Structure formats: structure tokens, C-alpha cells
């Protein structure tokens, strides 16, 4: 005959192991009767932080626009030409820093705001 206390003990050990498994996190919830219980949930790893990526992209475009507005179109193109003639990393930077239509529109707005 199995010992009910031993079975309950093994269930509790299994629950503890599940809660402490890698990739899991434990939240505490209050039930309707006021009892606080611990609930094991998966840890959301591997997700893509879309808001952060969009913020970085927006800041990069604004930076390019401000730079284009401050040094002028001719000087900006001359500096890009210098980068294109450089090493592989500099050529890649020149492609990223090229004055696209969004950058040019931001540059026009910056020129209106900052004299």
C-alpha cells in the first residue's frame, strides 16, 4: 500500500522542480478566497523588441537629418564619397548614411526649426 504522505511529498518536489526549471519564472497570484499561490510561467526569451528597434531606427534617421541640415547637402555628399572610397566598413557606413528621402524631409524640418 502506497503512503499518501510520500505521494504528496513527491508531487510537491515535482512542482518545485517545475517552478525552478530554466526558462521559467514564478508569479504570485491571489485567489478569490485570499490565498496566495505561486504560478509557474514560461520566461519570454527570444522575443524581438520591436519598440526598441523602431526607436533606434527613428533616432538614426533624425541624426542623419540633423547632420544633413547642419553641414549642408554638398558637404554631406562629399563626406559620403570619402567614405565610399574607404575600406569595407567605411563603404558599408556610406550606404547606411546615404541621404534617403526620409532623411531629406527631416533635414528640411530641422532647417525650419533651427536657423
PDB file of C-alpha atoms in Angstrom:
ATOM      1  CA  UNK A   1       0.000   0.000   0.000  1.00  0.00           C
ATOM      2  CA  UNK A   2       1.385   3.386  -1.019  1.00  0.00           C
ATOM      3  CA  UNK A   3       1.922   6.019   1.607  1.00  0.00           C
ATOM      4  CA  UNK A   4      -0.281   9.081   0.798  1.00  0.00           C
ATOM      5  CA  UNK A   5       2.215  11.363   2.513  1.00  0.00           C
ATOM      6  CA  UNK A   6       5.025  10.031   0.323  1.00  0.00           C
ATOM      7  CA  UNK A   7       2.925  10.598  -2.822  1.00  0.00           C
ATOM      8  CA  UNK A   8       2.108  14.169  -1.760  1.00  0.00           C
ATOM      9  CA  UNK A   9       5.788  14.794  -0.966  1.00  0.00           C
ATOM     10  CA  UNK A  10       6.827  13.618  -4.433  1.00  0.00           C
ATOM     11  CA  UNK A  11       4.174  15.837  -6.039  1.00  0.00           C
ATOM     12  CA  UNK A  12       5.491  18.833  -4.130  1.00  0.00           C
ATOM     13  CA  UNK A  13       9.089  18.047  -5.150  1.00  0.00           C
ATOM     14  CA  UNK A  14       7.996  17.792  -8.787  1.00  0.00           C
ATOM     15  CA  UNK A  15       6.167  21.162  -8.525  1.00  0.00           C
ATOM     16  CA  UNK A  16       9.265  22.806  -7.045  1.00  0.00           C
ATOM     17  CA  UNK A  17      11.418  21.364  -9.825  1.00  0.00           C
ATOM     18  CA  UNK A  18       8.992  22.673 -12.447  1.00  0.00           C
ATOM     19  CA  UNK A  19       8.967  26.162 -10.948  1.00  0.00           C
ATOM     20  CA  UNK A  20      12.751  26.331 -10.789  1.00  0.00           C
ATOM     21  CA  UNK A  21      13.393  24.911 -14.257  1.00  0.00           C
ATOM     22  CA  UNK A  22      15.420  27.048 -16.660  1.00  0.00           C
ATOM     23  CA  UNK A  23      13.244  29.293 -18.787  1.00  0.00           C
ATOM     24  CA  UNK A  24      10.532  29.530 -16.146  1.00  0.00           C
ATOM     25  CA  UNK A  25       9.538  32.288 -13.780  1.00  0.00           C
ATOM     26  CA  UNK A  26       7.264  32.274 -10.768  1.00  0.00           C
ATOM     27  CA  UNK A  27       4.440  34.758 -10.227  1.00  0.00           C
ATOM     28  CA  UNK A  28       2.404  35.119  -7.085  1.00  0.00           C
ATOM     29  CA  UNK A  29      -1.346  35.354  -7.526  1.00  0.00           C
ATOM     30  CA  UNK A  30      -4.104  35.982  -5.012  1.00  0.00           C
ATOM     31  CA  UNK A  31      -7.106  33.714  -5.399  1.00  0.00           C
ATOM     32  CA  UNK A  32     -10.683  34.799  -4.738  1.00  0.00           C
ATOM     33  CA  UNK A  33     -10.563  33.385  -1.224  1.00  0.00           C
ATOM     34  CA  UNK A  34      -7.415  35.403  -0.386  1.00  0.00           C
ATOM     35  CA  UNK A  35      -4.949  32.528  -0.647  1.00  0.00           C
ATOM     36  CA  UNK A  36      -1.631  33.483  -2.266  1.00  0.00           C
ATOM     37  CA  UNK A  37      -0.402  30.835  -4.690  1.00  0.00           C
ATOM     38  CA  UNK A  38       2.687  30.635  -6.840  1.00  0.00           C
ATOM     39  CA  UNK A  39       2.154  30.077 -10.552  1.00  0.00           C
ATOM     40  CA  UNK A  40       4.981  28.980 -12.823  1.00  0.00           C
ATOM     41  CA  UNK A  41       5.100  30.651 -16.257  1.00  0.00           C
ATOM     42  CA  UNK A  42       7.435  30.446 -19.202  1.00  0.00           C
ATOM     43  CA  UNK A  43      10.015  33.195 -19.385  1.00  0.00           C
ATOM     44  CA  UNK A  44       9.530  35.108 -22.654  1.00  0.00           C
ATOM     45  CA  UNK A  45      13.018  34.732 -24.087  1.00  0.00           C
ATOM     46  CA  UNK A  46      13.776  35.017 -27.731  1.00  0.00           C
ATOM     47  CA  UNK A  47      11.228  37.716 -28.434  1.00  0.00           C
ATOM     48  CA  UNK A  48      12.121  40.606 -30.694  1.00  0.00           C
ATOM     49  CA  UNK A  49      11.935  44.027 -29.008  1.00  0.00           C
ATOM     50  CA  UNK A  50      10.080  45.800 -31.821  1.00  0.00           C
ATOM     51  CA  UNK A  51       9.696  49.086 -29.956  1.00  0.00           C
ATOM     52  CA  UNK A  52      13.418  49.295 -29.258  1.00  0.00           C
ATOM     53  CA  UNK A  53      14.314  48.536 -32.863  1.00  0.00           C
ATOM     54  CA  UNK A  54      11.876  51.181 -34.131  1.00  0.00           C
ATOM     55  CA  UNK A  55      13.218  53.735 -31.646  1.00  0.00           C
ATOM     56  CA  UNK A  56      16.816  53.124 -32.766  1.00  0.00           C
ATOM     57  CA  UNK A  57      15.780  53.403 -36.419  1.00  0.00           C
ATOM     58  CA  UNK A  58      13.909  56.657 -35.739  1.00  0.00           C
ATOM     59  CA  UNK A  59      16.849  58.150 -33.830  1.00  0.00           C
ATOM     60  CA  UNK A  60      19.242  57.168 -36.619  1.00  0.00           C
ATOM     61  CA  UNK A  61      17.048  58.901 -39.209  1.00  0.00           C
ATOM     62  CA  UNK A  62      16.758  62.021 -37.068  1.00  0.00           C
ATOM     63  CA  UNK A  63      20.522  62.073 -36.525  1.00  0.00           C
ATOM     64  CA  UNK A  64      21.137  61.794 -40.259  1.00  0.00           C
ATOM     65  CA  UNK A  65      18.604  64.568 -40.911  1.00  0.00           C
ATOM     66  CA  UNK A  66      20.161  66.927 -38.366  1.00  0.00           C
ATOM     67  CA  UNK A  67      23.634  66.221 -39.732  1.00  0.00           C
ATOM     68  CA  UNK A  68      22.471  66.886 -43.290  1.00  0.00           C
ATOM     69  CA  UNK A  69      20.796  70.126 -42.221  1.00  0.00           C
ATOM     70  CA  UNK A  70      23.812  71.400 -40.299  1.00  0.00           C
ATOM     71  CA  UNK A  71      26.642  70.708 -42.753  1.00  0.00           C
ATOM     72  CA  UNK A  72      24.708  71.131 -46.000  1.00  0.00           C
ATOM     73  CA  UNK A  73      23.939  68.838 -48.888  1.00  0.00           C
ATOM     74  CA  UNK A  74      27.172  69.369 -50.860  1.00  0.00           C
ATOM     75  CA  UNK A  75      29.454  68.769 -47.859  1.00  0.00           C
ATOM     76  CA  UNK A  76      27.403  65.742 -46.805  1.00  0.00           C
ATOM     77  CA  UNK A  77      27.736  64.199 -50.272  1.00  0.00           C
ATOM     78  CA  UNK A  78      31.475  64.921 -50.299  1.00  0.00           C
ATOM     79  CA  UNK A  79      31.920  63.145 -46.962  1.00  0.00           C
ATOM     80  CA  UNK A  80      29.861  60.209 -48.199  1.00  0.00           C
ATOM     81  CA  UNK A  81      32.088  59.991 -51.285  1.00  0.00           C
ATOM     82  CA  UNK A  82      35.135  59.866 -48.994  1.00  0.00           C
ATOM     83  CA  UNK A  83      33.541  57.030 -47.029  1.00  0.00           C
ATOM     84  CA  UNK A  84      32.663  55.110 -50.207  1.00  0.00           C
ATOM     85  CA  UNK A  85      36.325  55.160 -51.253  1.00  0.00           C
ATOM     86  CA  UNK A  86      37.467  53.782 -47.896  1.00  0.00           C
ATOM     87  CA  UNK A  87      37.663  50.243 -46.510  1.00  0.00           C
ATOM     88  CA  UNK A  88      34.789  47.754 -46.456  1.00  0.00           C
ATOM     89  CA  UNK A  89      33.393  49.014 -43.162  1.00  0.00           C
ATOM     90  CA  UNK A  90      33.524  52.612 -44.356  1.00  0.00           C
ATOM     91  CA  UNK A  91      31.778  51.673 -47.608  1.00  0.00           C
ATOM     92  CA  UNK A  92      29.028  49.934 -45.633  1.00  0.00           C
ATOM     93  CA  UNK A  93      28.674  53.039 -43.449  1.00  0.00           C
ATOM     94  CA  UNK A  94      28.358  55.164 -46.586  1.00  0.00           C
ATOM     95  CA  UNK A  95      25.456  53.011 -47.775  1.00  0.00           C
ATOM     96  CA  UNK A  96      23.717  53.368 -44.396  1.00  0.00           C
ATOM     97  CA  UNK A  97      24.347  57.114 -44.223  1.00  0.00           C
ATOM     98  CA  UNK A  98      23.149  57.854 -47.760  1.00  0.00           C
ATOM     99  CA  UNK A  99      20.649  60.702 -47.923  1.00  0.00           C
ATOM    100  CA  UNK A 100      17.323  58.945 -48.488  1.00  0.00           C
ATOM    101  CA  UNK A 101      14.005  60.834 -48.958  1.00  0.00           C
ATOM    102  CA  UNK A 102      13.078  60.494 -45.263  1.00  0.00           C
ATOM    103  CA  UNK A 103      16.416  61.987 -44.214  1.00  0.00           C
ATOM    104  CA  UNK A 104      15.961  64.864 -46.653  1.00  0.00           C
ATOM    105  CA  UNK A 105      12.478  65.615 -45.301  1.00  0.00           C
ATOM    106  CA  UNK A 106      13.769  65.567 -41.729  1.00  0.00           C
ATOM    107  CA  UNK A 107      16.576  67.881 -42.834  1.00  0.00           C
ATOM    108  CA  UNK A 108      14.039  70.349 -44.246  1.00  0.00           C
ATOM    109  CA  UNK A 109      12.096  70.297 -40.982  1.00  0.00           C
ATOM    110  CA  UNK A 110      15.262  70.854 -38.964  1.00  0.00           C
ATOM    111  CA  UNK A 111      16.193  73.810 -41.174  1.00  0.00           C
ATOM    112  CA  UNK A 112      12.793  75.360 -40.459  1.00  0.00           C
ATOM    113  CA  UNK A 113      13.180  74.886 -36.700  1.00  0.00           C
ATOM    114  CA  UNK A 114      16.878  75.664 -36.292  1.00  0.00           C
ATOM    115  CA  UNK A 115      18.184  78.656 -38.270  1.00  0.00           C
TER     116      UNK A 115
END
